[in-house]
Amino acid sequence: MSDQPAKTVNPPRMTIGAEVGMGQYSNFVSIAHNYSEVLLDFGRTLPGRDDIPVVARIIMNPFQAKQLLRALTHNVQMYERSFGPISEPPQAVAPGTSETN
């Protein structure tokens, strides 16, 4: 047995650069996948534009994607407990149809 005290392992400390820390607004996400990766392209839709500029691309493995899903689900539940249910946007009515039948 050793007389030396056990070393304490500190978890990694997150750091964030100034440019990344400013963040990017996104109101659109496209998700694609293959066997080994999940690709998330975050974009910003703007009125009058017919394209969606991608502001960030995140590539992760399926395990990380599942962990992200779990974390998002947990955080949305906490948000709704604090602030109430998040309402869904109204559904668009297809042209040529009526809302009343």
mmCIF file of N, CA, C and O in Angstrom:
data_model
loop_
_atom_site.group_PDB
_atom_site.id
_atom_site.type_symbol
_atom_site.label_atom_id
_atom_site.label_comp_id
_atom_site.label_asym_id
_atom_site.label_seq_id
_atom_site.Cartn_x
_atom_site.Cartn_y
_atom_site.Cartn_z
ATOM 1 N N MET A 1 0.842 -1.189 0.000
ATOM 2 C CA MET A 1 0.000 0.000 0.000
ATOM 3 C C MET A 1 0.875 1.234 0.000
ATOM 4 O O MET A 1 1.941 1.255 0.590
ATOM 5 N N SER A 2 0.393 2.246 -0.603
ATOM 6 C CA SER A 2 1.163 3.475 -0.725
ATOM 7 C C SER A 2 0.791 4.438 0.392
ATOM 8 O O SER A 2 -0.353 4.518 0.823
ATOM 9 N N ASP A 3 1.775 5.183 0.847
ATOM 10 C CA ASP A 3 1.524 6.206 1.857
ATOM 11 C C ASP A 3 1.122 7.534 1.227
ATOM 12 O O ASP A 3 0.831 8.484 1.941
ATOM 13 N N GLN A 4 1.101 7.578 -0.109
ATOM 14 C CA GLN A 4 0.766 8.823 -0.796
ATOM 15 C C GLN A 4 -0.748 8.976 -0.857
ATOM 16 O O GLN A 4 -1.469 8.003 -1.068
ATOM 17 N N PRO A 5 -1.232 10.211 -0.651
ATOM 18 C CA PRO A 5 -2.684 10.437 -0.726
ATOM 19 C C PRO A 5 -3.191 10.230 -2.151
ATOM 20 O O PRO A 5 -2.462 10.425 -3.119
ATOM 21 N N ALA A 6 -4.440 9.804 -2.253
ATOM 22 C CA ALA A 6 -5.058 9.608 -3.567
ATOM 23 C C ALA A 6 -5.154 10.944 -4.283
ATOM 24 O O ALA A 6 -5.487 11.967 -3.672
ATOM 25 N N LYS A 7 -4.856 10.932 -5.565
ATOM 26 C CA LYS A 7 -4.939 12.158 -6.354
ATOM 27 C C LYS A 7 -6.397 12.456 -6.669
ATOM 28 O O LYS A 7 -7.157 11.574 -7.037
ATOM 29 N N THR A 8 -6.770 13.708 -6.525
ATOM 30 C CA THR A 8 -8.109 14.151 -6.875
ATOM 31 C C THR A 8 -8.128 14.481 -8.361
ATOM 32 O O THR A 8 -7.287 15.229 -8.852
ATOM 33 N N VAL A 9 -9.076 13.894 -9.063
ATOM 34 C CA VAL A 9 -9.207 14.157 -10.492
ATOM 35 C C VAL A 9 -10.280 15.212 -10.674
ATOM 36 O O VAL A 9 -11.435 15.003 -10.306
ATOM 37 N N ASN A 10 -9.881 16.352 -11.212
ATOM 38 C CA ASN A 10 -10.835 17.424 -11.476
ATOM 39 C C ASN A 10 -11.423 17.235 -12.867
ATOM 40 O O ASN A 10 -10.686 16.930 -13.811
ATOM 41 N N PRO A 11 -12.733 17.442 -13.016
ATOM 42 C CA PRO A 11 -13.329 17.328 -14.352
ATOM 43 C C PRO A 11 -12.788 18.441 -15.249
ATOM 44 O O PRO A 11 -12.344 19.482 -14.766
ATOM 45 N N PRO A 12 -12.828 18.230 -16.566
ATOM 46 C CA PRO A 12 -12.349 19.286 -17.465
ATOM 47 C C PRO A 12 -13.171 20.564 -17.284
ATOM 48 O O PRO A 12 -14.366 20.510 -16.993
ATOM 49 N N ARG A 13 -12.524 21.677 -17.439
ATOM 50 C CA ARG A 13 -13.178 22.979 -17.300
ATOM 51 C C ARG A 13 -13.483 23.513 -18.689
ATOM 52 O O ARG A 13 -12.608 23.577 -19.547
ATOM 53 N N MET A 14 -14.741 23.863 -18.917
ATOM 54 C CA MET A 14 -15.120 24.415 -20.222
ATOM 55 C C MET A 14 -14.567 25.823 -20.354
ATOM 56 O O MET A 14 -14.589 26.595 -19.407
ATOM 57 N N THR A 15 -14.083 26.136 -21.535
ATOM 58 C CA THR A 15 -13.676 27.497 -21.857
ATOM 59 C C THR A 15 -14.390 27.896 -23.133
ATOM 60 O O THR A 15 -14.779 27.042 -23.945
ATOM 61 N N ILE A 16 -14.591 29.182 -23.314
ATOM 62 C CA ILE A 16 -15.280 29.665 -24.510
ATOM 63 C C ILE A 16 -14.614 30.957 -24.965
ATOM 64 O O ILE A 16 -14.391 31.862 -24.168
ATOM 65 N N GLY A 17 -14.276 30.998 -26.240
ATOM 66 C CA GLY A 17 -13.663 32.191 -26.808
ATOM 67 C C GLY A 17 -14.682 33.303 -26.972
ATOM 68 O O GLY A 17 -15.900 33.074 -26.973
ATOM 69 N N ALA A 18 -14.193 34.520 -27.130
ATOM 70 C CA ALA A 18 -15.070 35.696 -27.217
ATOM 71 C C ALA A 18 -16.044 35.603 -28.391
ATOM 72 O O ALA A 18 -17.227 35.898 -28.241
ATOM 73 N N GLU A 19 -15.566 35.177 -29.556
ATOM 74 C CA GLU A 19 -16.433 35.126 -30.734
ATOM 75 C C GLU A 19 -17.533 34.080 -30.572
ATOM 76 O O GLU A 19 -18.699 34.329 -30.855
ATOM 77 N N VAL A 20 -17.170 32.905 -30.080
ATOM 78 C CA VAL A 20 -18.163 31.844 -29.860
ATOM 79 C C VAL A 20 -19.112 32.257 -28.730
ATOM 80 O O VAL A 20 -20.317 31.985 -28.779
ATOM 81 N N GLY A 21 -18.597 32.924 -27.730
ATOM 82 C CA GLY A 21 -19.406 33.352 -26.591
ATOM 83 C C GLY A 21 -20.529 34.302 -26.965
ATOM 84 O O GLY A 21 -21.521 34.409 -26.252
ATOM 85 N N MET A 22 -20.372 35.004 -28.077
ATOM 86 C CA MET A 22 -21.430 35.906 -28.536
ATOM 87 C C MET A 22 -22.640 35.121 -29.029
ATOM 88 O O MET A 22 -23.751 35.619 -29.047
ATOM 89 N N GLY A 23 -22.432 33.872 -29.438
ATOM 90 C CA GLY A 23 -23.537 33.016 -29.885
ATOM 91 C C GLY A 23 -24.010 33.350 -31.282
ATOM 92 O O GLY A 23 -23.610 34.338 -31.883
ATOM 93 N N GLN A 24 -24.853 32.491 -31.791
ATOM 94 C CA GLN A 24 -25.490 32.664 -33.090
ATOM 95 C C GLN A 24 -26.976 32.396 -32.915
ATOM 96 O O GLN A 24 -27.360 31.398 -32.310
ATOM 97 N N TYR A 25 -27.810 33.281 -33.440
ATOM 98 C CA TYR A 25 -29.246 33.056 -33.416
ATOM 99 C C TYR A 25 -29.603 32.062 -34.516
ATOM 100 O O TYR A 25 -29.097 32.153 -35.634
ATOM 101 N N SER A 26 -30.448 31.096 -34.198
ATOM 102 C CA SER A 26 -30.909 30.127 -35.176
ATOM 103 C C SER A 26 -32.398 29.885 -34.984
ATOM 104 O O SER A 26 -32.858 29.709 -33.856
ATOM 105 N N ASN A 27 -33.149 29.892 -36.082
ATOM 106 C CA ASN A 27 -34.572 29.566 -36.016
ATOM 107 C C ASN A 27 -34.909 28.412 -36.958
ATOM 108 O O ASN A 27 -36.055 28.223 -37.351
ATOM 109 N N PHE A 28 -33.873 27.644 -37.315
ATOM 110 C CA PHE A 28 -34.035 26.516 -38.231
ATOM 111 C C PHE A 28 -32.934 25.507 -37.953
ATOM 112 O O PHE A 28 -31.801 25.889 -37.661
ATOM 113 N N VAL A 29 -33.255 24.227 -38.022
ATOM 114 C CA VAL A 29 -32.215 23.198 -37.930
ATOM 115 C C VAL A 29 -32.549 22.082 -38.915
ATOM 116 O O VAL A 29 -33.706 21.698 -39.065
ATOM 117 N N SER A 30 -31.536 21.620 -39.602
ATOM 118 C CA SER A 30 -31.649 20.484 -40.498
ATOM 119 C C SER A 30 -30.822 19.359 -39.886
ATOM 120 O O SER A 30 -29.673 19.578 -39.498
ATOM 121 N N ILE A 31 -31.394 18.164 -39.825
ATOM 122 C CA ILE A 31 -30.713 17.029 -39.207
ATOM 123 C C ILE A 31 -30.562 15.921 -40.233
ATOM 124 O O ILE A 31 -31.535 15.537 -40.889
ATOM 125 N N ALA A 32 -29.339 15.431 -40.378
ATOM 126 C CA ALA A 32 -29.056 14.307 -41.270
ATOM 127 C C ALA A 32 -28.187 13.321 -40.497
ATOM 128 O O ALA A 32 -27.585 13.677 -39.478
ATOM 129 N N HIS A 33 -28.141 12.088 -40.973
ATOM 130 C CA HIS A 33 -27.317 11.096 -40.274
ATOM 131 C C HIS A 33 -26.895 9.993 -41.232
ATOM 132 O O HIS A 33 -27.493 9.788 -42.276
ATOM 133 N N ASN A 34 -25.844 9.312 -40.828
ATOM 134 C CA ASN A 34 -25.459 8.054 -41.443
ATOM 135 C C ASN A 34 -25.168 7.097 -40.296
ATOM 136 O O ASN A 34 -25.511 7.383 -39.142
ATOM 137 N N TYR A 35 -24.546 5.982 -40.574
ATOM 138 C CA TYR A 35 -24.327 4.983 -39.531
ATOM 139 C C TYR A 35 -23.512 5.514 -38.362
ATOM 140 O O TYR A 35 -23.782 5.195 -37.210
ATOM 141 N N SER A 36 -22.528 6.340 -38.630
ATOM 142 C CA SER A 36 -21.586 6.733 -37.579
ATOM 143 C C SER A 36 -21.668 8.186 -37.135
ATOM 144 O O SER A 36 -20.996 8.564 -36.180
ATOM 145 N N GLU A 37 -22.475 9.007 -37.799
ATOM 146 C CA GLU A 37 -22.514 10.429 -37.453
ATOM 147 C C GLU A 37 -23.919 10.997 -37.561
ATOM 148 O O GLU A 37 -24.731 10.533 -38.351
ATOM 149 N N VAL A 38 -24.163 12.023 -36.753
ATOM 150 C CA VAL A 38 -25.373 12.823 -36.847
ATOM 151 C C VAL A 38 -24.908 14.252 -37.128
ATOM 152 O O VAL A 38 -24.007 14.762 -36.459
ATOM 153 N N LEU A 39 -25.493 14.875 -38.144
ATOM 154 C CA LEU A 39 -25.100 16.207 -38.581
ATOM 155 C C LEU A 39 -26.248 17.170 -38.320
ATOM 156 O O LEU A 39 -27.378 16.934 -38.753
ATOM 157 N N LEU A 40 -25.961 18.240 -37.594
ATOM 158 C CA LEU A 40 -26.950 19.279 -37.306
ATOM 159 C C LEU A 40 -26.481 20.576 -37.956
ATOM 160 O O LEU A 40 -25.412 21.094 -37.603
ATOM 161 N N ASP A 41 -27.244 21.093 -38.906
ATOM 162 C CA ASP A 41 -26.967 22.390 -39.523
ATOM 163 C C ASP A 41 -27.975 23.384 -38.973
ATOM 164 O O ASP A 41 -29.179 23.258 -39.208
ATOM 165 N N PHE A 42 -27.486 24.373 -38.234
ATOM 166 C CA PHE A 42 -28.336 25.419 -37.682
ATOM 167 C C PHE A 42 -28.317 26.604 -38.630
ATOM 168 O O PHE A 42 -27.259 27.028 -39.089
ATOM 169 N N GLY A 43 -29.502 27.131 -38.945
ATOM 170 C CA GLY A 43 -29.597 28.227 -39.893
ATOM 171 C C GLY A 43 -30.547 29.301 -39.412
ATOM 172 O O GLY A 43 -31.152 29.207 -38.345
ATOM 173 N N ARG A 44 -30.636 30.308 -40.245
ATOM 174 C CA ARG A 44 -31.469 31.466 -39.929
ATOM 175 C C ARG A 44 -32.319 31.788 -41.149
ATOM 176 O O ARG A 44 -31.785 32.177 -42.186
ATOM 177 N N THR A 45 -33.638 31.592 -41.021
ATOM 178 C CA THR A 45 -34.534 31.960 -42.114
ATOM 179 C C THR A 45 -34.848 33.445 -41.988
ATOM 180 O O THR A 45 -35.035 33.958 -40.881
ATOM 181 N N LEU A 46 -34.883 34.102 -43.117
ATOM 182 C CA LEU A 46 -35.130 35.545 -43.133
ATOM 183 C C LEU A 46 -36.194 35.864 -44.162
ATOM 184 O O LEU A 46 -36.186 35.278 -45.253
ATOM 185 N N PRO A 47 -37.099 36.785 -43.850
ATOM 186 C CA PRO A 47 -38.123 37.167 -44.831
ATOM 187 C C PRO A 47 -37.476 37.704 -46.103
ATOM 188 O O PRO A 47 -36.468 38.411 -46.059
ATOM 189 N N GLY A 48 -38.044 37.321 -47.233
ATOM 190 C CA GLY A 48 -37.568 37.823 -48.508
ATOM 191 C C GLY A 48 -36.379 37.070 -49.086
ATOM 192 O O GLY A 48 -35.908 37.395 -50.169
ATOM 193 N N ARG A 49 -35.874 36.082 -48.382
ATOM 194 C CA ARG A 49 -34.750 35.285 -48.902
ATOM 195 C C ARG A 49 -35.257 33.895 -49.235
ATOM 196 O O ARG A 49 -36.076 33.338 -48.514
ATOM 197 N N ASP A 50 -34.729 33.323 -50.306
ATOM 198 C CA ASP A 50 -35.137 31.968 -50.662
ATOM 199 C C ASP A 50 -34.077 30.945 -50.269
ATOM 200 O O ASP A 50 -34.168 29.786 -50.639
ATOM 201 N N ASP A 51 -33.072 31.380 -49.508
ATOM 202 C CA ASP A 51 -32.076 30.451 -48.990
ATOM 203 C C ASP A 51 -32.036 30.564 -47.471
ATOM 204 O O ASP A 51 -32.593 31.490 -46.888
ATOM 205 N N ILE A 52 -31.413 29.596 -46.841
ATOM 206 C CA ILE A 52 -31.272 29.595 -45.386
ATOM 207 C C ILE A 52 -29.781 29.521 -45.078
ATOM 208 O O ILE A 52 -29.172 28.455 -45.204
ATOM 209 N N PRO A 53 -29.164 30.646 -44.713
ATOM 210 C CA PRO A 53 -27.741 30.611 -44.391
ATOM 211 C C PRO A 53 -27.478 29.757 -43.148
ATOM 212 O O PRO A 53 -28.137 29.914 -42.122
ATOM 213 N N VAL A 54 -26.538 28.833 -43.266
ATOM 214 C CA VAL A 54 -26.145 28.003 -42.135
ATOM 215 C C VAL A 54 -25.183 28.810 -41.274
ATOM 216 O O VAL A 54 -24.181 29.333 -41.768
ATOM 217 N N VAL A 55 -25.472 28.920 -39.967
ATOM 218 C CA VAL A 55 -24.623 29.691 -39.062
ATOM 219 C C VAL A 55 -23.745 28.793 -38.201
ATOM 220 O O VAL A 55 -22.772 29.265 -37.625
ATOM 221 N N ALA A 56 -24.094 27.513 -38.105
ATOM 222 C CA ALA A 56 -23.270 26.571 -37.334
ATOM 223 C C ALA A 56 -23.568 25.157 -37.794
ATOM 224 O O ALA A 56 -24.710 24.818 -38.098
ATOM 225 N N ARG A 57 -22.523 24.334 -37.846
ATOM 226 C CA ARG A 57 -22.669 22.913 -38.174
ATOM 227 C C ARG A 57 -22.048 22.123 -37.034
ATOM 228 O O ARG A 57 -20.894 22.324 -36.687
ATOM 229 N N ILE A 58 -22.828 21.205 -36.462
ATOM 230 C CA ILE A 58 -22.359 20.350 -35.379
ATOM 231 C C ILE A 58 -22.426 18.908 -35.872
ATOM 232 O O ILE A 58 -23.461 18.459 -36.368
ATOM 233 N N ILE A 59 -21.309 18.196 -35.730
ATOM 234 C CA ILE A 59 -21.249 16.786 -36.117
ATOM 235 C C ILE A 59 -20.930 15.988 -34.859
ATOM 236 O O ILE A 59 -20.000 16.329 -34.128
ATOM 237 N N MET A 60 -21.731 14.969 -34.593
ATOM 238 C CA MET A 60 -21.516 14.145 -33.405
ATOM 239 C C MET A 60 -21.817 12.691 -33.719
ATOM 240 O O MET A 60 -22.437 12.387 -34.732
ATOM 241 N N ASN A 61 -21.390 11.804 -32.825
ATOM 242 C CA ASN A 61 -21.708 10.393 -33.029
ATOM 243 C C ASN A 61 -23.106 10.104 -32.479
ATOM 244 O O ASN A 61 -23.671 10.921 -31.735
ATOM 245 N N PRO A 62 -23.723 8.976 -32.856
ATOM 246 C CA PRO A 62 -25.085 8.680 -32.418
ATOM 247 C C PRO A 62 -25.249 8.642 -30.892
ATOM 248 O O PRO A 62 -26.286 9.054 -30.375
ATOM 249 N N PHE A 63 -24.254 8.167 -30.165
ATOM 250 C CA PHE A 63 -24.344 8.151 -28.710
ATOM 251 C C PHE A 63 -24.482 9.569 -28.170
ATOM 252 O O PHE A 63 -25.332 9.842 -27.325
ATOM 253 N N GLN A 64 -23.663 10.486 -28.675
ATOM 254 C CA GLN A 64 -23.742 11.874 -28.233
ATOM 255 C C GLN A 64 -25.088 12.491 -28.608
ATOM 256 O O GLN A 64 -25.662 13.271 -27.847
ATOM 257 N N ALA A 65 -25.614 12.139 -29.785
ATOM 258 C CA ALA A 65 -26.909 12.653 -30.212
ATOM 259 C C ALA A 65 -28.007 12.194 -29.253
ATOM 260 O O ALA A 65 -28.905 12.959 -28.896
ATOM 261 N N LYS A 66 -27.932 10.942 -28.818
ATOM 262 C CA LYS A 66 -28.929 10.432 -27.876
ATOM 263 C C LYS A 66 -28.802 11.138 -26.525
ATOM 264 O O LYS A 66 -29.802 11.453 -25.879
ATOM 265 N N GLN A 67 -27.568 11.402 -26.099
ATOM 266 C CA GLN A 67 -27.348 12.145 -24.854
ATOM 267 C C GLN A 67 -27.896 13.568 -24.990
ATOM 268 O O GLN A 67 -28.486 14.113 -24.054
ATOM 269 N N LEU A 68 -27.714 14.190 -26.167
ATOM 270 C CA LEU A 68 -28.256 15.527 -26.408
ATOM 271 C C LEU A 68 -29.775 15.506 -26.341
ATOM 272 O O LEU A 68 -30.395 16.392 -25.729
ATOM 273 N N LEU A 69 -30.392 14.502 -26.950
ATOM 274 C CA LEU A 69 -31.851 14.364 -26.897
ATOM 275 C C LEU A 69 -32.326 14.267 -25.454
ATOM 276 O O LEU A 69 -33.282 14.941 -25.048
ATOM 277 N N ARG A 70 -31.662 13.445 -24.668
ATOM 278 C CA ARG A 70 -32.019 13.285 -23.258
ATOM 279 C C ARG A 70 -31.872 14.610 -22.498
ATOM 280 O O ARG A 70 -32.750 15.003 -21.735
ATOM 281 N N ALA A 71 -30.778 15.322 -22.735
ATOM 282 C CA ALA A 71 -30.538 16.592 -22.049
ATOM 283 C C ALA A 71 -31.555 17.654 -22.473
ATOM 284 O O ALA A 71 -32.068 18.407 -21.634
ATOM 285 N N LEU A 72 -31.883 17.719 -23.768
ATOM 286 C CA LEU A 72 -32.885 18.680 -24.232
ATOM 287 C C LEU A 72 -34.252 18.378 -23.646
ATOM 288 O O LEU A 72 -34.973 19.286 -23.211
ATOM 289 N N THR A 73 -34.632 17.099 -23.622
ATOM 290 C CA THR A 73 -35.919 16.707 -23.042
ATOM 291 C C THR A 73 -35.997 17.128 -21.580
ATOM 292 O O THR A 73 -36.986 17.731 -21.142
ATOM 293 N N HIS A 74 -34.948 16.854 -20.833
ATOM 294 C CA HIS A 74 -34.901 17.216 -19.412
ATOM 295 C C HIS A 74 -35.010 18.736 -19.231
ATOM 296 O O HIS A 74 -35.771 19.224 -18.393
ATOM 297 N N ASN A 75 -34.275 19.492 -20.035
ATOM 298 C CA ASN A 75 -34.280 20.943 -19.892
ATOM 299 C C ASN A 75 -35.602 21.562 -20.317
ATOM 300 O O ASN A 75 -36.056 22.532 -19.702
ATOM 301 N N VAL A 76 -36.252 21.030 -21.353
ATOM 302 C CA VAL A 76 -37.572 21.537 -21.744
ATOM 303 C C VAL A 76 -38.584 21.251 -20.630
ATOM 304 O O VAL A 76 -39.421 22.094 -20.299
ATOM 305 N N GLN A 77 -38.511 20.070 -20.019
ATOM 306 C CA GLN A 77 -39.404 19.759 -18.894
ATOM 307 C C GLN A 77 -39.189 20.737 -17.738
ATOM 308 O O GLN A 77 -40.148 21.227 -17.139
ATOM 309 N N MET A 78 -37.936 21.034 -17.411
ATOM 310 C CA MET A 78 -37.650 21.999 -16.336
ATOM 311 C C MET A 78 -38.170 23.386 -16.710
ATOM 312 O O MET A 78 -38.735 24.090 -15.864
ATOM 313 N N TYR A 79 -37.982 23.795 -17.957
ATOM 314 C CA TYR A 79 -38.465 25.091 -18.426
ATOM 315 C C TYR A 79 -39.981 25.175 -18.249
ATOM 316 O O TYR A 79 -40.504 26.152 -17.716
ATOM 317 N N GLU A 80 -40.695 24.126 -18.697
ATOM 318 C CA GLU A 80 -42.154 24.154 -18.623
ATOM 319 C C GLU A 80 -42.651 24.110 -17.180
ATOM 320 O O GLU A 80 -43.691 24.688 -16.875
ATOM 321 N N ARG A 81 -41.933 23.448 -16.292
ATOM 322 C CA ARG A 81 -42.312 23.491 -14.875
ATOM 323 C C ARG A 81 -42.178 24.902 -14.313
ATOM 324 O O ARG A 81 -42.978 25.327 -13.497
ATOM 325 N N SER A 82 -41.182 25.632 -14.785
ATOM 326 C CA SER A 82 -40.946 26.993 -14.282
ATOM 327 C C SER A 82 -41.837 28.037 -14.945
ATOM 328 O O SER A 82 -42.318 28.955 -14.282
ATOM 329 N N PHE A 83 -42.044 27.907 -16.262
ATOM 330 C CA PHE A 83 -42.697 28.978 -17.017
ATOM 331 C C PHE A 83 -44.000 28.580 -17.686
ATOM 332 O O PHE A 83 -44.620 29.394 -18.355
ATOM 333 N N GLY A 84 -44.415 27.342 -17.560
ATOM 334 C CA GLY A 84 -45.641 26.880 -18.194
ATOM 335 C C GLY A 84 -45.365 26.232 -19.534
ATOM 336 O O GLY A 84 -44.248 26.296 -20.060
ATOM 337 N N PRO A 85 -46.384 25.590 -20.098
ATOM 338 C CA PRO A 85 -46.210 24.852 -21.346
ATOM 339 C C PRO A 85 -45.760 25.754 -22.501
ATOM 340 O O PRO A 85 -46.164 26.900 -22.594
ATOM 341 N N ILE A 86 -44.943 25.203 -23.342
ATOM 342 C CA ILE A 86 -44.527 25.887 -24.565
ATOM 343 C C ILE A 86 -45.590 25.580 -25.609
ATOM 344 O O ILE A 86 -45.831 24.415 -25.924
ATOM 345 N N SER A 87 -46.239 26.620 -26.123
ATOM 346 C CA SER A 87 -47.322 26.387 -27.076
ATOM 347 C C SER A 87 -46.751 26.118 -28.462
ATOM 348 O O SER A 87 -45.691 26.611 -28.834
ATOM 349 N N GLU A 88 -47.476 25.303 -29.197
ATOM 350 C CA GLU A 88 -47.116 25.003 -30.580
ATOM 351 C C GLU A 88 -47.610 26.151 -31.457
ATOM 352 O O GLU A 88 -48.641 26.762 -31.164
ATOM 353 N N PRO A 89 -46.919 26.434 -32.563
ATOM 354 C CA PRO A 89 -47.412 27.490 -33.463
ATOM 355 C C PRO A 89 -48.705 27.036 -34.132
ATOM 356 O O PRO A 89 -48.949 25.837 -34.266
ATOM 357 N N PRO A 90 -49.543 27.989 -34.552
ATOM 358 C CA PRO A 90 -50.787 27.598 -35.236
ATOM 359 C C PRO A 90 -50.469 26.875 -36.532
ATOM 360 O O PRO A 90 -49.471 27.164 -37.192
ATOM 361 N N GLN A 91 -51.315 25.919 -36.876
ATOM 362 C CA GLN A 91 -51.145 25.157 -38.104
ATOM 363 C C GLN A 91 -51.646 25.996 -39.280
ATOM 364 O O GLN A 91 -52.711 26.616 -39.201
ATOM 365 N N ALA A 92 -50.892 25.994 -40.381
ATOM 366 C CA ALA A 92 -51.308 26.723 -41.583
ATOM 367 C C ALA A 92 -52.465 25.969 -42.235
ATOM 368 O O ALA A 92 -52.540 24.752 -42.196
ATOM 369 N N VAL A 93 -53.373 26.721 -42.831
ATOM 370 C CA VAL A 93 -54.501 26.145 -43.551
ATOM 371 C C VAL A 93 -54.094 26.024 -45.010
ATOM 372 O O VAL A 93 -53.603 26.975 -45.611
ATOM 373 N N ALA A 94 -54.275 24.841 -45.578
ATOM 374 C CA ALA A 94 -53.913 24.617 -46.989
ATOM 375 C C ALA A 94 -54.797 25.473 -47.884
ATOM 376 O O ALA A 94 -55.997 25.636 -47.630
ATOM 377 N N PRO A 95 -54.209 26.051 -48.947
ATOM 378 C CA PRO A 95 -55.016 26.856 -49.868
ATOM 379 C C PRO A 95 -56.193 26.065 -50.435
ATOM 380 O O PRO A 95 -56.048 24.891 -50.739
ATOM 381 N N GLY A 96 -57.338 26.726 -50.541
ATOM 382 C CA GLY A 96 -58.517 26.071 -51.107
ATOM 383 C C GLY A 96 -59.306 25.257 -50.110
ATOM 384 O O GLY A 96 -60.275 24.604 -50.454
ATOM 385 N N THR A 97 -58.887 25.261 -48.838
ATOM 386 C CA THR A 97 -59.638 24.548 -47.809
ATOM 387 C C THR A 97 -60.193 25.559 -46.821
ATOM 388 O O THR A 97 -59.755 26.701 -46.762
ATOM 389 N N SER A 98 -61.141 25.120 -46.057
ATOM 390 C CA SER A 98 -61.763 25.995 -45.052
ATOM 391 C C SER A 98 -61.509 25.427 -43.671
ATOM 392 O O SER A 98 -61.459 24.218 -43.482
ATOM 393 N N GLU A 99 -61.344 26.333 -42.703
ATOM 394 C CA GLU A 99 -61.145 25.873 -41.327
ATOM 395 C C GLU A 99 -62.433 25.296 -40.753
ATOM 396 O O GLU A 99 -62.393 24.475 -39.857
ATOM 397 N N THR A 100 -63.588 25.762 -41.234
ATOM 398 C CA THR A 100 -64.861 25.247 -40.727
ATOM 399 C C THR A 100 -65.427 24.276 -41.751
ATOM 400 O O THR A 100 -65.374 24.510 -42.950
ATOM 401 N N ASN A 101 -65.968 23.186 -41.271
ATOM 402 C CA ASN A 101 -66.551 22.172 -42.167
ATOM 403 C C ASN A 101 -68.017 22.106 -41.980
ATOM 404 O O ASN A 101 -68.622 22.241 -41.046
#
